[in-house]
XYZ file of C-alpha atoms in Angstrom:
674
model
C -6.642 -21.688 11.495
C -4.963 -18.517 12.583
C -0.855 -18.466 12.181
C 1.541 -17.165 15.049
C 3.729 -14.406 13.385
C 6.979 -15.778 12.552
C 8.165 -11.902 10.764
C 9.657 -10.282 13.922
C 11.308 -13.498 15.213
C 14.525 -12.718 13.968
C 14.352 -9.180 15.542
C 13.993 -9.892 19.194
C 15.753 -7.710 21.885
C 18.660 -8.955 23.806
C 16.608 -10.227 26.273
C 14.957 -12.467 24.492
C 18.235 -13.417 22.951
C 20.180 -14.271 26.122
C 17.602 -14.925 28.309
C 18.178 -12.504 30.572
C 15.157 -10.564 31.252
C 15.119 -10.892 35.063
C 17.164 -7.453 34.227
C 13.891 -5.962 34.435
C 13.964 -5.325 37.723
C 17.562 -3.697 37.930
C 17.694 -0.069 38.613
C 19.408 2.609 36.046
C 22.473 2.566 38.671
C 23.252 -1.198 37.967
C 22.353 -1.150 34.238
C 24.993 1.332 33.616
C 26.055 2.200 30.046
C 28.292 -0.249 28.273
C 29.763 0.830 24.722
C 32.281 -1.652 24.378
C 29.620 -4.268 24.338
C 27.155 -2.260 22.399
C 24.229 -2.368 25.534
C 22.450 0.632 26.634
C 20.409 1.186 29.743
C 18.689 -1.346 31.449
C 21.025 -4.130 29.729
C 18.853 -3.485 26.344
C 20.609 -4.283 23.210
C 21.742 -1.422 20.996
C 19.313 -1.094 18.383
C 16.047 -1.590 20.859
C 13.572 1.546 22.090
C 14.620 2.609 25.762
C 11.456 2.090 27.814
C 11.323 2.675 30.975
C 12.356 -0.464 33.383
C 9.038 -0.840 35.200
C 7.263 -1.801 31.936
C 9.869 -4.155 30.833
C 9.261 -7.901 30.554
C 10.549 -11.128 29.062
C 8.878 -12.366 26.076
C 7.160 -15.334 28.334
C 5.624 -12.832 30.784
C 4.333 -11.091 27.932
C 2.687 -14.115 26.118
C 1.401 -15.227 29.282
C -0.339 -12.076 29.980
C -1.595 -11.338 26.603
C -3.327 -14.870 26.564
C -4.700 -15.095 29.878
C -7.154 -12.263 28.690
C -7.916 -14.070 25.357
C -10.941 -16.233 26.041
C -10.420 -19.977 24.783
C -6.848 -18.897 25.082
C -4.398 -22.336 23.761
C -1.518 -21.121 25.589
C 0.613 -22.644 23.162
C 4.140 -22.359 23.527
C 5.878 -19.966 21.425
C 8.036 -22.051 19.548
C 5.534 -24.966 18.586
C 3.536 -21.703 17.295
C 6.401 -20.568 15.264
C 7.081 -24.014 14.009
C 3.239 -24.318 13.023
C 3.271 -20.842 11.125
C 6.229 -22.238 9.264
C 4.604 -25.332 7.955
C 1.434 -23.706 7.289
C 3.252 -21.386 4.888
C 4.360 -23.857 2.763
C 7.645 -22.619 2.078
C 10.640 -24.714 2.526
C 13.604 -24.200 4.652
C 16.135 -22.055 2.890
C 19.032 -23.888 1.939
C 22.345 -22.506 3.899
C 25.185 -21.163 1.738
C 28.153 -23.834 1.356
C 31.271 -22.056 1.882
C 34.586 -23.118 0.271
C 36.180 -24.494 3.308
C 33.146 -26.667 4.408
C 31.909 -24.326 7.280
C 28.614 -23.031 7.667
C 27.333 -18.912 7.518
C 27.144 -17.440 10.949
C 23.851 -18.195 12.410
C 22.892 -14.322 12.162
C 23.151 -13.786 8.501
C 21.191 -16.806 8.014
C 18.468 -15.436 9.975
C 19.019 -11.940 8.539
C 18.182 -13.583 5.004
C 15.534 -15.720 6.418
C 13.312 -12.958 8.023
C 13.882 -10.257 4.989
C 11.499 -9.627 1.842
C 7.693 -10.949 1.782
C 6.034 -14.370 2.515
C 5.407 -15.813 -1.023
C 4.013 -18.633 -0.339
C 1.450 -17.475 2.653
C -1.876 -19.292 2.582
C -4.557 -17.195 0.916
C -7.715 -17.505 0.756
C -10.276 -15.175 -1.417
C -12.625 -13.347 0.645
C -16.063 -14.588 -1.295
C -14.645 -18.396 -0.446
C -15.890 -17.582 3.231
C -19.229 -17.181 2.465
C -20.505 -20.779 1.195
C -23.893 -19.950 -0.017
C -23.925 -16.258 -1.923
C -27.594 -14.567 -2.617
C -27.819 -13.842 -6.604
C -27.463 -10.058 -7.177
C -30.883 -9.732 -8.751
C -32.289 -10.575 -5.327
C -30.223 -8.442 -3.310
C -31.019 -5.504 -5.059
C -34.961 -6.327 -5.249
C -35.163 -5.891 -9.243
C -38.457 -6.786 -10.382
C -37.389 -8.350 -13.202
C -36.085 -12.018 -12.451
C -32.769 -13.285 -12.716
C -31.155 -13.081 -16.675
C -29.682 -16.466 -16.016
C -32.849 -18.164 -14.683
C -31.969 -21.991 -13.724
C -28.404 -21.773 -14.714
C -27.406 -18.824 -12.497
C -24.812 -20.208 -10.059
C -25.975 -18.086 -7.071
C -28.644 -18.915 -4.458
C -32.194 -17.351 -5.079
C -34.236 -18.479 -1.949
C -33.767 -16.232 0.507
C -35.721 -17.964 3.564
C -33.148 -21.056 3.475
C -30.299 -18.360 2.614
C -31.378 -16.595 5.984
C -31.474 -19.860 8.105
C -27.679 -20.981 7.144
C -26.695 -17.420 7.420
C -23.808 -16.192 9.932
C -25.090 -14.624 13.056
C -25.725 -10.520 12.770
C -22.299 -9.029 14.360
C -24.528 -6.146 15.747
C -28.021 -4.480 16.164
C -26.692 -1.154 14.208
C -25.549 -0.976 10.675
C -23.049 1.573 10.042
C -23.858 1.816 6.509
C -27.715 2.485 6.913
C -27.349 4.987 9.871
C -24.721 7.036 7.628
C -26.627 6.803 4.215
C -30.214 5.980 5.225
C -29.707 2.587 3.019
C -27.628 -0.203 2.788
C -27.116 -1.406 -0.674
C -26.318 -5.256 0.762
C -29.561 -5.841 2.239
C -30.217 -9.129 3.746
C -26.670 -10.010 3.056
C -25.579 -7.199 5.362
C -23.692 -8.825 8.570
C -26.339 -6.137 10.193
C -29.175 -6.939 8.543
C -31.427 -6.807 11.545
C -30.908 -3.219 11.529
C -32.836 -2.249 8.184
C -34.785 -5.258 7.160
C -38.355 -5.944 7.490
C -40.367 -9.325 8.896
C -40.866 -9.998 4.832
C -36.751 -9.268 4.385
C -37.380 -6.021 2.488
C -34.537 -3.843 2.796
C -35.509 -0.691 4.670
C -34.959 2.961 3.817
C -34.657 6.139 5.862
C -35.628 9.078 3.267
C -34.511 12.046 5.109
C -30.918 10.782 5.464
C -31.295 9.221 1.908
C -31.842 11.963 0.089
C -29.060 14.267 1.982
C -26.600 12.472 -0.511
C -28.787 12.796 -3.709
C -26.604 14.056 -6.456
C -23.570 13.133 -4.248
C -20.621 11.312 -5.674
C -18.593 10.054 -2.643
C -15.972 7.869 -4.762
C -15.106 8.755 -8.247
C -12.320 7.164 -10.705
C -14.847 4.008 -11.055
C -14.780 2.104 -14.289
C -17.476 1.854 -16.124
C -18.612 -1.158 -18.004
C -18.852 0.409 -21.515
C -14.922 1.574 -20.911
C -14.102 -1.871 -20.037
C -15.323 -3.423 -22.515
C -13.681 -1.084 -24.998
C -10.429 -1.719 -23.663
C -10.842 -5.158 -23.963
C -11.538 -4.885 -27.419
C -8.812 -2.140 -28.109
C -11.258 0.310 -29.353
C -9.931 3.113 -27.380
C -8.174 5.518 -29.451
C -4.978 7.045 -28.433
C -4.675 10.009 -30.817
C -2.428 12.207 -28.676
C -0.285 8.860 -27.660
C 0.286 7.683 -31.031
C 1.098 10.856 -32.725
C 4.061 11.449 -29.838
C 5.083 7.929 -30.574
C 5.645 8.211 -34.452
C 8.261 11.202 -33.478
C 9.912 8.525 -31.239
C 9.838 5.847 -33.946
C 11.328 8.642 -36.549
C 14.267 9.408 -34.206
C 15.209 5.544 -33.672
C 18.312 4.082 -35.796
C 17.436 1.443 -38.769
C 18.024 -1.895 -37.647
C 15.326 -1.964 -34.859
C 15.067 -1.264 -31.185
C 18.253 0.348 -29.214
C 20.642 -1.455 -26.979
C 18.395 -0.868 -23.781
C 15.645 -1.897 -25.069
C 17.071 -5.158 -26.128
C 19.018 -5.641 -22.409
C 15.733 -4.975 -20.259
C 13.774 -7.679 -22.449
C 16.647 -9.899 -22.440
C 16.480 -9.947 -18.591
C 12.768 -10.132 -18.645
C 13.280 -12.828 -20.664
C 15.488 -14.611 -17.937
C 13.666 -13.647 -14.841
C 9.924 -14.607 -16.067
C 8.679 -17.797 -13.701
C 4.806 -16.981 -13.744
C 2.127 -16.458 -16.393
C 1.218 -13.012 -15.440
C 4.812 -11.957 -16.134
C 5.133 -13.044 -19.596
C 1.446 -12.036 -20.546
C 2.871 -8.180 -19.385
C 5.795 -8.720 -21.394
C 4.335 -10.015 -24.518
C 1.332 -6.709 -23.896
C 4.254 -4.379 -24.185
C 6.256 -5.934 -26.453
C 3.573 -6.270 -29.166
C 2.491 -2.438 -28.308
C 6.109 -1.214 -29.142
C 5.780 0.881 -32.198
C 7.655 0.095 -35.307
C 8.432 1.590 -38.582
C 5.543 -1.117 -40.011
C 3.011 0.001 -37.354
C 3.455 3.664 -38.090
C 2.915 3.073 -41.891
C -0.383 1.153 -41.192
C -1.071 3.972 -38.664
C -0.699 7.000 -41.520
C -2.972 4.670 -44.015
C -5.819 4.418 -41.354
C -5.253 8.096 -40.224
C -5.780 9.138 -43.793
C -9.069 6.906 -44.053
C -10.609 8.455 -40.608
C -12.204 11.764 -40.874
C -13.091 13.942 -38.046
C -16.866 15.039 -37.244
C -17.696 18.257 -36.026
C -16.436 22.096 -36.280
C -12.932 22.758 -35.770
C -11.931 24.120 -32.284
C -8.266 25.684 -30.751
C -8.185 22.297 -28.990
C -7.675 20.543 -32.162
C -4.964 22.572 -33.281
C -3.528 24.581 -30.115
C -1.423 22.658 -27.519
C -1.804 23.670 -24.064
C 2.119 24.964 -23.112
C 3.337 24.004 -19.680
C 2.289 27.157 -17.739
C -1.033 27.125 -18.978
C -1.944 23.361 -17.695
C -3.437 22.797 -14.265
C -0.941 24.358 -11.720
C -0.744 22.826 -8.246
C 1.295 24.234 -5.427
C 3.238 21.317 -3.372
C 5.570 23.433 -1.375
C 5.024 23.050 2.799
C 2.786 20.523 2.077
C 2.619 16.664 3.833
C 2.631 14.018 1.582
C 1.578 10.415 2.515
C 3.578 8.301 -0.098
C 1.686 5.855 -2.143
C 1.746 2.776 0.050
C 1.484 -0.810 -2.044
C -1.468 -3.190 0.060
C -2.119 -0.873 3.130
C -2.245 2.656 1.063
C -5.751 2.032 0.430
C -8.824 4.191 0.285
C -9.730 3.588 3.487
C -6.154 4.329 4.865
C -5.914 7.432 3.181
C -9.379 8.735 4.542
C -8.077 8.045 8.430
C -4.888 9.977 7.290
C -7.093 12.530 5.836
C -8.696 12.768 9.280
C -5.086 13.403 10.849
C -4.252 16.471 8.462
C -2.408 15.194 5.575
C -2.289 17.351 2.578
C -1.470 15.096 -0.459
C -2.410 11.849 -1.364
C -1.606 9.389 -3.829
C -3.174 5.766 -4.820
C -1.342 2.456 -4.300
C 1.001 1.779 -7.461
C -0.772 0.974 -10.745
C 0.658 -0.965 -13.489
C -0.002 0.687 -16.712
C -0.319 -2.709 -19.070
C -3.311 -3.810 -16.484
C -4.905 -0.598 -16.824
C -4.908 -0.509 -20.407
C -6.366 -4.270 -20.339
C -9.470 -3.108 -18.051
C -8.899 -5.029 -14.979
C -11.072 -4.081 -12.456
C -8.159 -4.645 -9.583
C -5.941 -2.416 -11.123
C -8.641 0.260 -11.549
C -9.790 0.204 -8.190
C -6.381 1.699 -6.959
C -7.344 5.042 -9.141
C -10.372 5.579 -6.830
C -10.664 8.866 -4.938
C -12.385 9.531 -1.885
C -14.240 13.040 -2.123
C -12.320 14.016 0.855
C -9.027 13.877 -0.966
C -8.637 17.123 -2.011
C -5.411 16.969 -3.600
C -4.982 13.455 -4.986
C -2.686 11.895 -7.464
C -2.415 8.282 -9.031
C 1.345 6.320 -9.528
C 1.986 4.675 -12.616
C 4.257 1.640 -13.087
C 5.214 1.043 -16.522
C 9.080 0.311 -18.360
C 7.894 1.622 -22.075
C 7.026 4.629 -23.608
C 4.127 3.382 -25.535
C 2.154 1.752 -22.674
C 2.877 4.530 -20.569
C 1.852 7.470 -22.929
C -1.195 5.389 -23.795
C -2.086 5.119 -20.438
C -1.731 8.674 -19.302
C -3.852 9.574 -22.022
C -6.542 7.044 -21.274
C -6.113 8.416 -17.597
C -6.474 12.186 -18.665
C -9.552 11.727 -20.504
C -11.604 9.592 -17.963
C -10.536 10.092 -14.257
C -10.321 12.847 -12.178
C -7.068 13.341 -10.646
C -4.525 16.714 -9.542
C -1.333 14.770 -10.479
C 0.253 11.556 -11.983
C 3.370 10.204 -10.589
C 5.857 8.260 -12.301
C 7.043 5.245 -9.855
C 10.705 5.112 -10.784
C 11.660 3.432 -6.974
C 9.881 0.475 -6.919
C 13.175 -1.741 -5.762
C 11.139 -5.500 -5.971
C 12.483 -7.963 -8.582
C 9.399 -8.464 -10.348
C 9.332 -4.825 -11.900
C 13.160 -4.197 -11.513
C 14.066 -7.076 -14.050
C 11.409 -5.568 -16.578
C 13.000 -2.249 -16.484
C 10.467 -0.115 -14.447
C 10.649 1.124 -11.137
C 14.568 1.705 -10.244
C 15.175 0.486 -13.331
C 14.085 3.384 -15.163
C 16.912 5.105 -13.661
C 19.511 3.125 -15.378
C 17.679 3.652 -18.860
C 17.722 7.433 -19.090
C 16.672 7.279 -22.740
C 13.517 5.559 -22.133
C 12.986 7.332 -19.069
C 12.967 10.524 -20.841
C 10.703 8.979 -24.018
C 8.191 8.386 -21.074
C 8.194 11.321 -19.620
C 7.900 13.499 -22.398
C 5.447 11.431 -23.982
C 3.579 11.427 -20.788
C 3.782 15.420 -20.574
C 2.610 15.533 -24.211
C -1.014 14.223 -23.342
C -1.611 15.296 -19.642
C -3.415 18.089 -18.290
C -2.269 17.990 -15.040
C 1.324 18.174 -13.560
C 3.659 15.104 -13.584
C 5.404 14.082 -10.715
C 8.341 11.378 -10.357
C 9.445 9.077 -7.528
C 12.998 8.233 -7.233
C 15.897 6.749 -4.863
C 19.098 7.345 -4.536
C 20.335 5.094 -6.841
C 20.471 1.463 -7.707
C 23.849 0.258 -5.867
C 24.228 0.732 -2.033
C 27.260 2.889 -2.767
C 26.777 4.528 -5.957
C 24.226 7.588 -5.785
C 23.161 8.676 -9.477
C 19.866 10.851 -8.564
C 22.057 13.910 -8.514
C 23.153 12.999 -12.052
C 19.213 12.373 -13.120
C 17.680 15.446 -11.512
C 19.160 17.820 -13.962
C 17.476 15.806 -16.564
C 14.198 15.544 -15.170
C 14.197 19.542 -15.036
C 14.686 19.610 -18.747
C 11.918 17.209 -19.465
C 9.373 18.767 -17.727
C 8.386 17.326 -14.672
C 6.473 19.467 -11.839
C 7.795 17.621 -8.717
C 10.751 15.210 -7.659
C 10.024 12.915 -4.320
C 13.595 11.638 -3.543
C 13.908 8.497 -1.156
C 17.355 8.753 0.498
C 18.067 4.974 -0.214
C 19.075 3.099 -2.949
C 17.593 0.093 -4.153
C 20.175 -2.494 -2.960
C 20.086 -1.164 0.634
C 16.467 -1.389 1.304
C 15.837 -0.603 5.072
C 18.906 -1.741 6.297
C 20.287 1.573 7.131
C 18.784 5.048 7.794
C 18.133 7.425 4.779
C 20.266 9.677 3.799
C 19.317 13.407 4.197
C 22.716 15.196 3.392
C 22.329 13.837 -0.016
C 19.014 14.782 -0.220
C 19.754 18.440 0.684
C 22.287 18.439 -1.943
C 20.095 17.116 -4.848
C 17.422 19.695 -3.506
C 19.634 22.305 -4.180
C 20.017 20.690 -7.951
C 16.357 20.568 -8.393
C 15.823 23.909 -7.858
C 13.310 25.847 -8.711
C 11.510 22.681 -9.257
C 9.839 21.241 -6.054
C 11.960 18.030 -4.698
C 10.208 16.156 -1.530
C 12.461 14.076 1.132
C 11.304 10.918 1.955
C 12.906 8.305 4.811
C 12.770 7.657 8.290
C 10.319 10.280 9.439
C 8.204 9.011 12.661
C 7.980 12.285 14.949
C 7.785 15.845 14.503
C 11.157 16.539 15.467
C 12.289 13.894 12.818
C 9.731 16.370 10.098
C 11.462 19.552 11.561
C 14.955 18.346 11.198
C 14.021 17.124 7.298
C 12.631 20.446 6.790
C 16.197 22.354 7.482
C 17.374 20.938 4.605
C 16.304 22.543 1.114
C 13.420 20.005 0.674
C 9.881 21.566 -0.194
C 8.011 19.177 1.371
C 8.062 15.641 3.275
C 6.666 12.772 1.901
C 5.737 10.114 5.189
C 5.651 6.655 4.353
C 6.133 3.758 7.063
C 5.564 6.655 9.983
C 1.942 6.471 8.641
C 1.259 3.008 9.234
C 3.079 2.836 12.488
C 0.912 5.697 13.719
C -1.131 8.098 11.263
C -1.864 10.563 14.015
C 1.903 11.848 12.913
C 0.688 14.225 10.654
C -1.112 15.743 13.400
C 2.188 15.858 15.435
C 3.877 17.478 12.983
C 1.646 20.533 12.359
C 0.894 20.932 16.291
C 4.638 19.950 16.891
C 4.022 18.053 19.942
C 3.823 14.225 21.090
C 0.760 12.763 21.275
C 0.465 10.382 24.249
C -2.506 8.540 22.445
C -4.184 5.835 24.438
C -5.244 2.792 23.595
C -8.956 3.565 23.355
C -8.360 6.162 20.811
C -6.086 3.773 18.786
C -8.866 1.437 18.823
C -11.067 4.041 17.895
C -9.133 4.924 14.864
C -9.346 1.164 13.921
C -12.698 1.018 14.198
C -12.785 4.375 11.910
C -10.984 2.062 9.438
C -13.440 -0.503 9.573
C -16.236 1.402 8.983
C -14.553 3.266 5.944
C -13.611 -0.350 4.706
C -17.388 -1.497 5.063
C -18.509 1.221 3.227
C -15.580 0.826 0.427
C -15.526 -2.968 0.050
C -19.147 -3.747 1.716
C -20.690 -5.014 4.966
C -21.397 -8.436 3.873
C -19.234 -11.194 4.653
C -16.860 -11.043 1.337
C -16.594 -7.261 2.345
C -16.101 -7.685 5.955
C -13.503 -10.327 5.671
C -11.740 -8.331 3.406
C -11.675 -5.517 5.626
C -10.170 -8.029 8.149
C -7.522 -8.934 5.851
C -6.114 -5.217 5.198
C -7.098 -4.116 8.618
C -4.450 -7.282 9.548
C -1.790 -6.287 7.154
C -1.843 -2.491 9.022
C -1.397 -4.185 12.125
C 1.505 -5.496 11.247
C 2.873 -2.218 11.415
C 1.153 -0.577 14.001
C 1.998 -2.788 16.463
C 5.768 -1.691 16.231
C 4.555 2.154 17.872
C 5.569 2.452 21.721
C 3.367 4.745 23.133
C 4.995 8.333 24.203
C 4.296 7.828 28.269
C 6.099 4.246 28.036
C 9.385 5.772 26.543
C 12.373 6.440 28.545
C 13.796 8.752 25.723
C 11.663 10.658 23.409
C 10.915 10.427 20.418
C 10.791 6.354 19.128
C 13.355 6.192 16.373
C 11.856 3.894 13.194
C 14.908 1.698 13.183
C 14.914 0.870 17.035
C 12.864 -2.333 17.446
C 10.609 -2.608 20.545
C 11.420 -5.249 23.313
C 8.865 -7.013 25.377
C 6.880 -4.634 27.621
C 3.462 -4.047 29.199
C 1.186 -1.584 28.504
C -0.472 0.707 31.161
C -3.912 -1.740 30.191
C -4.523 -4.906 28.666
C -5.381 -3.230 25.583
C -2.358 -1.545 24.946
C -0.255 -4.314 25.987
C -2.202 -6.271 23.180
C -1.795 -3.743 20.365
C 1.942 -4.263 20.962
C 1.986 -8.111 20.571
C 3.692 -9.027 16.972
C 1.876 -12.207 17.217
C -0.584 -12.673 14.435
C -3.206 -14.450 17.034
C -3.418 -11.228 18.984
C -3.727 -9.157 15.774
C -6.518 -11.081 14.871
C -8.234 -10.493 18.732
C -8.084 -7.239 17.881
C -9.964 -7.621 14.953
C -12.870 -9.638 16.197
C -13.467 -6.650 18.614
C -14.164 -4.304 15.494
C -15.648 -7.408 12.745
C -16.750 -9.859 14.929
C -15.163 -13.752 14.904
C -13.452 -14.972 12.189
C -14.772 -17.919 9.688
C -14.002 -21.327 10.740
C -11.420 -21.842 7.678
C -9.749 -18.420 8.296
C -6.381 -18.033 7.795
C -3.663 -15.110 7.661
C -0.053 -14.471 7.500
C 1.318 -10.710 6.620
C 2.684 -10.292 3.447
C 5.725 -8.504 4.321
C 8.411 -10.143 7.071
C 9.312 -6.674 7.505
C 12.812 -7.309 8.973
C 13.823 -3.419 9.072
C 15.991 -3.656 11.852
C 18.503 -6.171 11.246
């Protein structure tokens, strides 16, 4: 079942709210500006993007036009679709706030609250559930030996029966086979006819395959041996343990400091799921106490090092001798949760981004050897300047995780996330919470610096409270602690995206950070925005939502021009993403549906883009919501839809029809306009 999107129902234009879309035929003379009523030209509410009148339309006409091009379109009324979506999410209607005088709050305030944040109870189907009969890996990989589990194996072993029940192939050419000379997914590939013989044997193009021998396209994989050691706690952390002993000596007797007690109390009060409790217990158990230190000393005496004594054993690297990275005057793609995956970063690299960073990874999950968390650290060979971002709230776990990554993966820098605003992270003292816990923050930065051979960077916000900026007080301390780069998002935690980023404050902080480079972040959607940001004292620019809305923003900034990209070119960008997704997640049913899921998440942002040729005033601003408009062709109109069904239609153009039991609702309600 496909659900109609409810994300933007609170962000309709005035024409939708007042039912006056017939004004789209008015001329600019009759639709004069009225400042007192907050209207702009063409009768459009203030906050809507200015689009040429000939392209504007009503919500009903827009959906009627888009649905007319869909095969088997249901033509369902929008109100019915929205109610079906709300019913499908399983989320009960939020209670209205009861006022003292018995009155109800204003509808607009209620709607603003209702359509903010995440769809926490959205339906979620794991990609492997779409494949009813999964073939055994021993058959797919054509191993000479039989399956290790024999008759107890839970997977299917009869190829003929599997092929009879397998969904039809999606095409006659396989991207993986054409690119690499071999498709590792064999008969399970949804393009298997392109590389399987009559006996279902997987074919290999030796000429193409040999060109990739010895090349490692994706690095930073978690080996089975390292995963076993992490799960059994067999990995030594000599550097981290040595640093933690110095912290323990400086602690006052009587246990933990007040900061830790307060944070742990908040964590206990806010815990509502087993995963949170597990993370809290892990961090609490790993905190170094005096007793642990004494035991560590006795173990250290018993352990004897083997081999010759080298300079590395007795001489520590000075900061100036570490790997140096020139961050200045570069374009930085922000670490984006969910959407900032490896295939998306590859798309942005094609458009000219200089610095890429993996999605935020929880340090406790990395130390436990979780495969899903380690997948966030993977690096493609095209990412020439790449870092990873860690989240944590305690110096022991963060320092050990830094040492673990320093010894086992290839990165150019490590970033500390001290800007994440979500409650799950903040209430445990991580993310923005670190900005309020300067003692712990200092211990984390100094500890990670002591075990890393690469630069350590920090991403912060202006502060926690909306009208109380604290970054200017923290930045001088970060300089003393030894960070190599500071990235400042021009918003507070409480503010979220309700107001524009404060670039004047970013300018002030950049002067305080000198000579350490400081990157600014917030509201960059055009090359004019980037040039205006560079007029401040920042050393570079980080782009986040702007890259999700239009990843070609990096080309626009470097070439200083507006790119009126066509709908077919945008579809080619999406096709590149799906091909990179099949390379990364797989070309079988499971991989295709995982690629589709991430594609749909991206489309929930990309639909906000308004083509340059349709704008009455260039450039588009990131806080301006798009009104309903007709594109210059059907595909352009389809890409402008804020309806989940239409996003699914776009995905079907690239990945074939969705499974029968398919369902999707975007992660974020994305109410950044109100």
